[in-house]
Short mmCIF file of C-alpha atoms in Angstrom, two decimals:
data_model
loop_
_atom_site.label_atom_id
_atom_site.label_comp_id
_atom_site.label_asym_id
_atom_site.label_seq_id
_atom_site.Cartn_x
_atom_site.Cartn_y
_atom_site.Cartn_z
CA MET A 1470 -71.99 161.01 130.37
CA THR A 1471 -75.28 161.97 128.75
CA SER A 1472 -75.19 164.17 125.65
CA ILE A 1473 -77.66 166.39 123.81
CA GLY A 1474 -77.13 167.34 120.20
CA GLY A 1475 -73.62 165.94 120.33
CA ALA A 1476 -72.67 168.03 123.38
CA GLU A 1477 -72.27 166.61 126.86
CA MET A 1478 -75.26 167.46 129.04
CA VAL A 1479 -73.19 167.75 132.21
CA ASP A 1480 -69.41 167.69 132.33
CA TRP A 1481 -69.14 166.05 135.73
CA ASN A 1482 -65.34 166.26 135.82
CA LEU A 1483 -65.55 169.99 135.25
CA ALA A 1484 -68.20 170.23 137.97
CA VAL A 1485 -65.76 168.62 140.42
CA ALA A 1486 -62.89 170.86 139.30
CA THR A 1487 -65.03 174.01 139.52
CA ALA A 1488 -66.45 173.21 142.94
CA THR A 1489 -63.03 172.28 144.30
CA ARG A 1490 -61.52 175.50 142.99
CA LEU A 1491 -64.32 177.78 144.27
CA VAL A 1492 -65.09 176.21 147.64
CA ARG A 1493 -64.14 178.36 150.60
CA PRO A 1494 -60.96 177.41 152.43
CA GLY A 1495 -61.48 175.60 155.70
CA PRO A 1496 -60.58 176.99 159.11
CA GLU A 1497 -56.93 177.53 159.93
CA ILE A 1498 -55.62 174.46 161.67
CA SER A 1499 -52.20 172.90 162.12
CA ARG A 1500 -51.37 169.58 160.53
CA GLU A 1501 -51.04 167.93 163.93
CA GLU A 1502 -54.41 169.27 165.09
CA ALA A 1503 -56.01 168.14 161.84
CA ARG A 1504 -54.74 164.59 162.44
CA GLU A 1505 -56.16 164.69 165.96
CA VAL A 1506 -59.56 165.86 164.70
CA VAL A 1507 -59.72 163.06 162.13
CA ALA A 1508 -58.74 160.43 164.71
CA GLU A 1509 -61.29 161.72 167.20
CA LEU A 1510 -64.10 161.76 164.65
CA ARG A 1511 -63.35 158.14 163.78
CA ARG A 1512 -63.45 157.20 167.48
CA HIS A 1513 -66.70 159.07 167.96
CA ALA A 1514 -68.26 157.36 164.93
CA LYS A 1515 -67.44 153.98 166.45
CA ALA A 1516 -68.76 154.97 169.88
CA ALA A 1517 -71.89 156.50 168.36
CA GLU A 1518 -72.72 153.19 166.69
CA GLU A 1519 -73.14 151.47 170.05
CA HIS A 1520 -75.00 154.40 171.64
CA VAL A 1521 -77.49 154.68 168.77
CA ARG A 1522 -78.17 150.96 168.51
CA SER A 1523 -78.76 150.70 172.25
CA PHE A 1524 -81.11 153.71 172.32
CA THR A 1525 -83.13 152.96 169.18
CA ARG A 1526 -83.36 149.16 169.56
CA MET A 1527 -83.63 148.98 165.76
CA ILE A 1528 -81.04 146.20 165.40
CA PRO A 1529 -81.67 143.06 167.50
CA GLU A 1530 -78.79 141.91 169.66
CA GLY A 1531 -76.64 139.26 168.04
CA THR A 1532 -77.38 140.38 164.48
CA ARG A 1533 -74.78 141.97 162.23
CA PRO A 1534 -76.23 144.29 159.58
CA GLU A 1535 -74.36 145.13 156.40
CA ASP A 1536 -71.20 147.02 157.20
CA THR A 1537 -70.72 150.44 155.63
CA PRO A 1538 -67.50 152.48 155.72
CA VAL A 1539 -67.08 155.64 157.78
CA LEU A 1540 -64.98 158.25 155.96
CA VAL A 1541 -63.64 161.50 157.43
CA VAL A 1542 -63.27 163.83 154.43
CA ASP A 1543 -62.41 167.41 153.57
CA ARG A 1544 -64.61 169.65 151.42
CA ALA A 1545 -63.08 168.38 148.19
CA GLY A 1546 -63.75 164.80 149.27
CA TRP A 1547 -67.39 165.63 149.95
CA ILE A 1548 -67.68 167.20 146.49
CA LYS A 1549 -66.23 164.14 144.74
CA ALA A 1550 -68.48 161.77 146.67
CA ASN A 1551 -71.64 163.73 145.91
CA VAL A 1552 -70.87 164.20 142.22
CA ALA A 1553 -70.53 160.42 141.94
CA GLY A 1554 -73.89 159.98 143.66
CA PHE A 1555 -75.64 162.67 141.61
CA ARG A 1556 -74.29 161.24 138.38
CA GLU A 1557 -75.73 157.84 139.18
CA LEU A 1558 -79.06 159.06 140.55
CA LEU A 1559 -79.75 161.57 137.77
CA ARG A 1560 -78.94 159.19 134.92
CA PRO A 1561 -82.64 158.55 134.05
CA LEU A 1562 -83.47 162.28 134.02
CA LEU A 1563 -80.50 163.13 131.80
CA GLY A 1564 -81.43 160.28 129.49
CA LYS A 1565 -84.93 161.70 129.17
CA MET A 1566 -83.51 165.12 128.35
CA GLN A 1567 -81.37 163.52 125.65
CA ASP A 1568 -84.50 162.14 123.98
CA ARG A 1569 -85.82 165.68 123.54
CA ARG A 1570 -82.71 167.04 121.81
CA ALA A 1571 -83.78 166.84 118.15
CA GLY A 1572 -85.53 170.00 116.95
CA GLY A 1573 -86.66 171.03 120.42
CA PRO A 1574 -85.87 174.58 121.51
CA GLY A 1575 -84.52 173.44 124.86
CA GLY A 1576 -82.38 170.75 123.30
CA ALA A 1577 -81.00 173.10 120.69
CA VAL A 1578 -79.97 175.68 123.27
CA LEU A 1579 -78.45 173.08 125.54
CA GLY A 1580 -76.57 171.64 122.61
CA ALA A 1581 -75.13 175.08 121.91
CA VAL A 1582 -74.36 175.93 125.50
CA GLY A 1583 -72.88 172.50 126.11
CA GLY A 1584 -72.02 170.49 129.13
CA LYS A 1585 -69.05 172.69 129.96
CA VAL A 1586 -71.26 175.58 131.06
CA THR A 1587 -73.66 173.28 132.87
CA GLY A 1588 -70.73 171.59 134.60
CA VAL A 1589 -69.45 174.97 135.81
CA GLU A 1590 -72.88 175.91 137.14
CA VAL A 1591 -73.33 172.59 138.94
CA GLY A 1592 -69.84 173.06 140.37
CA MET A 1593 -70.75 176.51 141.70
CA LEU A 1594 -73.75 175.08 143.53
CA LEU A 1595 -71.66 172.27 145.00
CA SER A 1596 -69.04 174.77 146.19
CA PHE A 1597 -71.79 176.55 148.13
CA LEU A 1598 -73.03 173.36 149.77
CA ALA A 1599 -69.60 171.86 150.47
CA SER A 1600 -68.79 174.38 153.19
CA ARG A 1601 -72.08 173.80 155.03
CA VAL A 1602 -72.54 170.04 155.37
CA LEU A 1603 -71.27 168.59 158.66
CA GLY A 1604 -71.93 164.96 157.84
CA GLN A 1605 -73.93 162.80 155.48
CA TYR A 1606 -74.97 159.21 155.10
CA GLU A 1607 -74.68 158.59 151.37
CA THR A 1608 -77.45 156.14 150.60
CA PHE A 1609 -76.63 155.81 146.90
CA ALA A 1610 -72.87 155.74 146.81
CA PRO A 1611 -70.98 154.11 143.95
CA ALA A 1612 -67.56 153.01 145.15
CA THR A 1613 -64.50 154.72 143.69
CA ARG A 1614 -60.78 154.22 144.17
CA GLU A 1615 -60.65 157.08 146.67
CA LEU A 1616 -64.08 156.61 148.27
CA PRO A 1617 -65.08 153.04 149.20
CA ALA A 1618 -68.71 152.12 149.75
CA ALA A 1619 -70.77 149.16 150.85
CA ALA A 1620 -71.49 146.29 148.51
CA ASP A 1621 -73.96 146.80 145.64
CA GLY A 1622 -73.19 150.51 145.32
CA GLY A 1623 -74.85 151.79 148.47
CA GLY A 1624 -73.83 153.15 151.80
CA ARG A 1625 -71.04 155.18 153.33
CA LEU A 1626 -70.95 157.68 156.16
CA LEU A 1627 -69.12 160.97 155.53
CA LEU A 1628 -67.97 163.31 158.29
CA VAL A 1629 -66.70 166.63 156.88
CA ALA A 1630 -63.90 167.55 159.29
CA PRO A 1631 -63.24 171.23 158.33
CA ASN A 1632 -66.94 172.09 158.52
CA ILE A 1633 -67.30 170.49 161.94
CA VAL A 1634 -64.30 172.44 163.23
CA HIS A 1635 -65.63 175.65 161.70
CA VAL A 1636 -69.06 175.33 163.35
CA GLU A 1637 -67.75 174.28 166.76
CA ARG A 1638 -65.57 177.39 166.76
CA GLU A 1639 -68.38 179.62 165.50
CA LEU A 1640 -70.74 178.38 168.23
CA ASP A 1641 -67.99 178.45 170.88
CA VAL A 1642 -68.94 175.04 172.26
CA ASP A 1643 -66.87 172.19 173.63
CA PRO A 1644 -65.27 170.68 170.50
CA HIS A 1645 -65.13 167.11 171.83
CA ASP A 1646 -68.81 167.16 172.81
CA PHE A 1647 -69.82 168.76 169.51
CA ARG A 1648 -67.97 166.17 167.43
CA LEU A 1649 -69.67 163.31 169.25
CA TRP A 1650 -73.05 165.06 168.96
CA VAL A 1651 -72.67 165.32 165.17
CA ALA A 1652 -71.53 161.69 164.97
CA LEU A 1653 -74.68 160.59 166.83
CA HIS A 1654 -76.91 162.26 164.24
CA GLU A 1655 -75.11 160.80 161.25
CA GLU A 1656 -74.77 157.36 162.82
CA THR A 1657 -78.54 157.32 163.30
CA HIS A 1658 -78.92 157.64 159.52
CA ARG A 1659 -76.44 154.81 159.06
CA THR A 1660 -78.44 152.66 161.50
CA GLN A 1661 -81.70 153.48 159.72
CA PHE A 1662 -80.46 152.11 156.42
CA THR A 1663 -78.41 149.19 157.71
CA GLY A 1664 -81.12 148.14 160.16
CA VAL A 1665 -84.02 148.41 157.68
CA PRO A 1666 -82.94 146.43 154.60
CA TRP A 1667 -85.87 147.49 152.39
CA LEU A 1668 -85.51 151.24 153.06
CA ARG A 1669 -82.78 151.99 150.52
CA ASP A 1670 -84.55 150.24 147.62
CA HIS A 1671 -87.85 151.89 148.57
CA LEU A 1672 -86.33 155.36 148.65
CA GLN A 1673 -84.44 154.79 145.40
CA GLY A 1674 -87.64 153.59 143.75
CA GLU A 1675 -89.53 156.70 144.82
CA ILE A 1676 -86.76 159.01 143.57
CA GLN A 1677 -86.53 157.23 140.23
CA SER A 1678 -90.32 157.40 139.85
CA PHE A 1679 -90.14 161.12 140.55
CA LEU A 1680 -87.47 161.61 137.88
CA GLU A 1681 -89.25 159.41 135.34
CA GLU A 1682 -92.44 161.45 135.78
CA THR A 1683 -90.62 164.70 135.05
CA ASP A 1684 -92.19 166.52 132.14
CA VAL A 1685 -88.77 167.97 131.65
CA ASP A 1686 -88.09 171.29 129.97
CA PRO A 1687 -84.30 171.45 129.57
CA MET A 1688 -84.33 175.24 129.33
CA THR A 1689 -86.17 175.56 132.65
CA VAL A 1690 -83.66 173.35 134.42
CA LEU A 1691 -80.74 175.24 132.86
CA GLU A 1692 -82.24 178.62 133.74
CA ARG A 1693 -82.67 177.60 137.37
CA LEU A 1694 -79.11 176.33 137.57
CA ARG A 1695 -77.91 179.61 136.09
CA GLU A 1696 -80.09 181.63 138.47
CA ALA A 1697 -78.60 179.84 141.46
CA ALA A 1698 -75.07 180.20 140.10
CA GLN A 1699 -75.60 183.93 139.44
CA SER A 1700 -76.82 184.36 143.00
CA LEU A 1701 -73.56 182.86 144.21
CA ALA A 1702 -71.60 185.23 141.98
CA GLY A 1703 -73.66 188.25 142.98
CA GLY A 1704 -75.04 188.57 139.46
CA ARG A 1705 -78.68 188.80 140.45
CA PRO A 1706 -79.94 192.13 141.80
CA GLU A 1707 -80.69 192.02 145.51
CA GLY A 1708 -84.35 191.40 146.21
CA GLU A 1709 -85.16 190.46 142.61
CA GLU A 1710 -87.57 187.57 142.22
CA GLY A 1711 -89.05 185.94 139.18
CA GLU A 1712 -92.74 185.51 138.50
CA ASP A 1713 -92.60 182.13 140.21
CA GLY A 1714 -91.84 183.82 143.55
CA GLY A 1715 -88.50 182.12 143.93
CA ARG A 1716 -89.63 178.51 143.83
CA SER A 1717 -87.07 175.79 144.25
CA LEU A 1718 -85.52 173.70 141.50
CA VAL A 1719 -87.56 170.69 142.61
CA GLU A 1720 -90.87 172.58 142.57
CA LEU A 1721 -90.34 173.81 139.02
CA VAL A 1722 -90.33 170.35 137.43
CA GLN A 1723 -93.37 168.88 139.18
CA THR A 1724 -96.27 167.15 137.42
CA PRO A 1725 -99.41 166.05 139.32
CA SER A 1726 -97.94 162.56 139.66
CA GLN A 1727 -94.70 164.03 140.95
CA ARG A 1728 -96.54 165.99 143.62
CA GLU A 1729 -97.88 162.72 145.01
CA ILE A 1730 -94.43 161.14 144.97
CA LEU A 1731 -92.85 164.26 146.44
CA GLY A 1732 -95.39 164.17 149.26
CA ARG A 1733 -94.32 160.63 150.12
CA LEU A 1734 -90.63 161.53 149.83
CA THR A 1735 -91.11 164.55 152.07
CA ALA A 1736 -92.74 162.37 154.71
CA VAL A 1737 -89.93 159.80 154.60
CA MET A 1738 -87.20 162.45 154.77
CA SER A 1739 -89.00 164.20 157.64
CA LEU A 1740 -89.12 160.88 159.48
CA LEU A 1741 -85.42 160.13 158.90
CA GLU A 1742 -84.17 163.61 159.80
CA GLY A 1743 -86.51 164.01 162.76
CA HIS A 1744 -85.59 160.57 164.09
CA ALA A 1745 -81.89 161.47 163.89
CA ASP A 1746 -82.46 164.71 165.79
CA TYR A 1747 -84.53 162.88 168.41
CA VAL A 1748 -81.88 160.21 168.88
CA MET A 1749 -78.95 162.63 169.14
CA ASP A 1750 -80.80 164.54 171.87
CA GLY A 1751 -81.99 161.36 173.56
CA VAL A 1752 -78.53 159.84 173.75
CA GLY A 1753 -76.87 163.19 174.32
CA PRO A 1754 -77.46 163.81 178.05
CA GLU A 1755 -75.69 160.56 178.98
CA VAL A 1756 -72.61 160.98 176.80
CA VAL A 1757 -72.49 164.69 175.80
CA SER A 1758 -72.41 166.77 178.95
CA SER A 1759 -73.02 170.11 177.18
CA VAL A 1760 -75.77 168.87 174.87
CA GLY A 1761 -78.24 171.53 176.08
CA GLU A 1762 -75.92 174.38 175.18
CA ILE A 1763 -74.99 172.79 171.84
CA ARG A 1764 -78.62 172.23 170.84
CA GLU A 1765 -79.68 175.77 171.73
CA LYS A 1766 -76.83 177.43 169.85
CA PHE A 1767 -77.15 175.10 166.86
CA GLN A 1768 -80.90 175.73 166.55
CA GLN A 1769 -80.26 179.48 166.58
CA ARG A 1770 -77.68 179.03 163.83
CA ARG A 1771 -80.09 176.98 161.72
CA ALA A 1772 -82.83 179.57 162.09
CA ARG A 1773 -80.84 182.66 161.19
CA GLY A 1774 -78.84 181.26 158.25
CA ALA A 1775 -76.05 183.45 156.95
CA GLY A 1776 -77.80 186.50 155.48
CA ARG A 1777 -80.06 187.20 152.53
CA LEU A 1778 -77.92 185.48 149.91
CA ASP A 1779 -77.79 182.30 151.96
CA GLN A 1780 -81.55 182.38 152.56
CA ALA A 1781 -82.29 182.96 148.85
CA LEU A 1782 -80.10 180.05 147.81
CA ARG A 1783 -81.56 177.78 150.47
CA LYS A 1784 -85.03 178.47 149.07
CA LEU A 1785 -83.95 177.99 145.47
CA LEU A 1786 -82.22 174.69 146.25
CA GLY A 1787 -85.04 173.49 148.49
CA LEU A 1788 -82.89 173.58 151.63
CA ASP A 1789 -85.52 175.54 153.57
CA ALA A 1790 -87.75 172.49 153.17
CA LYS A 1791 -85.01 170.37 154.73
CA LEU A 1792 -84.98 172.63 157.80
CA ARG A 1793 -88.72 172.11 158.18
CA GLN A 1794 -88.15 168.36 157.90
CA TYR A 1795 -85.88 168.41 160.95
CA ARG A 1796 -88.48 170.27 162.99
CA ASP A 1797 -91.65 168.49 161.84
CA GLY A 1798 -90.06 165.05 161.87
CA GLU A 1799 -88.66 165.46 165.38
CA ARG A 1800 -92.09 166.50 166.66
CA PHE A 1801 -93.63 163.41 165.06
CA VAL A 1802 -91.08 161.02 166.56
CA ARG A 1803 -91.29 162.60 170.01
CA ALA A 1804 -95.09 162.50 170.04
CA VAL A 1805 -95.22 158.85 168.95
CA VAL A 1806 -92.56 157.67 171.42
CA ASP A 1807 -94.28 159.58 174.25
CA GLU A 1808 -97.55 157.85 173.41
CA VAL A 1809 -96.58 154.26 172.52
CA GLY A 1810 -92.91 153.94 173.53
CA MET A 1811 -89.85 153.14 171.45
CA ASP A 1812 -91.03 149.67 170.44
CA GLY A 1813 -94.34 151.11 169.30
CA PHE A 1814 -92.56 153.76 167.28
CA ASN A 1815 -90.28 151.14 165.70
CA ARG A 1816 -93.29 149.67 163.93
CA VAL A 1817 -92.67 152.49 161.46
CA TRP A 1818 -89.81 150.37 160.04
CA THR A 1819 -91.99 147.30 159.34
CA SER A 1820 -92.68 148.00 155.65
CA PRO A 1821 -93.33 150.88 153.25
CA ASN A 1822 -97.01 150.68 154.27
CA THR A 1823 -96.16 151.62 157.87
CA LEU A 1824 -94.22 154.75 156.94
CA PRO A 1825 -96.10 157.94 157.89
CA THR A 1826 -97.81 160.00 155.25
CA LYS A 1827 -97.13 163.71 154.94
CA ALA A 1828 -100.45 164.38 156.72
CA GLU A 1829 -99.54 161.95 159.52
CA ILE A 1830 -96.22 163.72 160.10
CA ALA A 1831 -98.32 166.74 161.06
CA LYS A 1832 -100.83 164.61 163.03
CA PRO A 1833 -98.95 161.79 164.78
CA ALA A 1834 -102.14 160.54 166.45
CA ASP A 1835 -103.45 159.54 163.01
CA TRP A 1836 -100.37 157.37 162.38
CA ILE A 1837 -100.71 155.80 165.85
CA ALA A 1838 -104.34 155.01 165.15
CA ARG A 1839 -103.57 153.51 161.74
CA VAL A 1840 -100.47 151.46 162.59
CA ASN A 1841 -100.29 150.79 166.32
CA ARG A 1842 -103.98 150.40 167.06
CA LYS A 1843 -104.30 148.01 164.11
CA ALA A 1844 -101.25 146.01 165.27
CA GLU A 1845 -102.68 145.70 168.79
CA SER A 1846 -106.16 144.66 167.69
#
């Protein structure tokens, strides 16, 4: 726990308690049906592993990559897992904020406000997200008693059962097909990180560089957390925007060096998300009979969000950027595979130097010319 002026910067335990208390209840479901959903998701996760590996050809036959656990969790379980990951990943940033405590206006205010308030506000944001995430491959996942992870503190696949049931009912699609379709997407992320050993360390290095470059103003970070929390509580007048035009939390702490790092991170995340979407649709027709209907309805749901409050929070938290990553990344993967085939595309996993740049995500032909043409010459 990092402290400023003698007060805890973030009370992570309170964040968990707040998020767990405020998160929306899941869909109504009997205990027997809940057990069946959990069992089916576990079966689908296992089946998806074989489908994804066969389709992507990322893992050579006969090799056994590092095993990572697959956990079917409820919303509270997702909250606990992500708080553990955030706490570990944000440690350098919080340490830097601690160094600015003495005499600084931001540090003084944070010391007075204390980690209790910050913990509540973080918890409110997590409660918002916890009802929306269908699944997640936790790349940086410290193991806990309740939530095991792969060796060396990295890797576990989470499938959030109540959210999957909620969305399949909302879309009115075949539940068995939808559950497998979601598992295919998340298993692709698992395959990306288990099949490309250097990817996790590379991504962690970029994130830590981004945090270390933060010219951090504790008051700015706190104000943005409070703004997001007030939006959740209805405390911000509808339509009101600050002078920054509603920029996201990430955008508000950028330095010139961070913009370069963020550009690289955006490209990598677009690649990973787009690849997962491409794979789930590529595998889908063979094993998910209603994949066309599911994809159409799910895309409509992504586009419309859940009203103005949802859209405002997505922008503030940077989630609108994640939606663009799905779209832009999938276009990149599809264009490359159409041009040079799956094996040609898989050269993207050779090293950090073969990852696409942000500009190449928008212009796949430039990546093909740089990586594939060079490899063939």
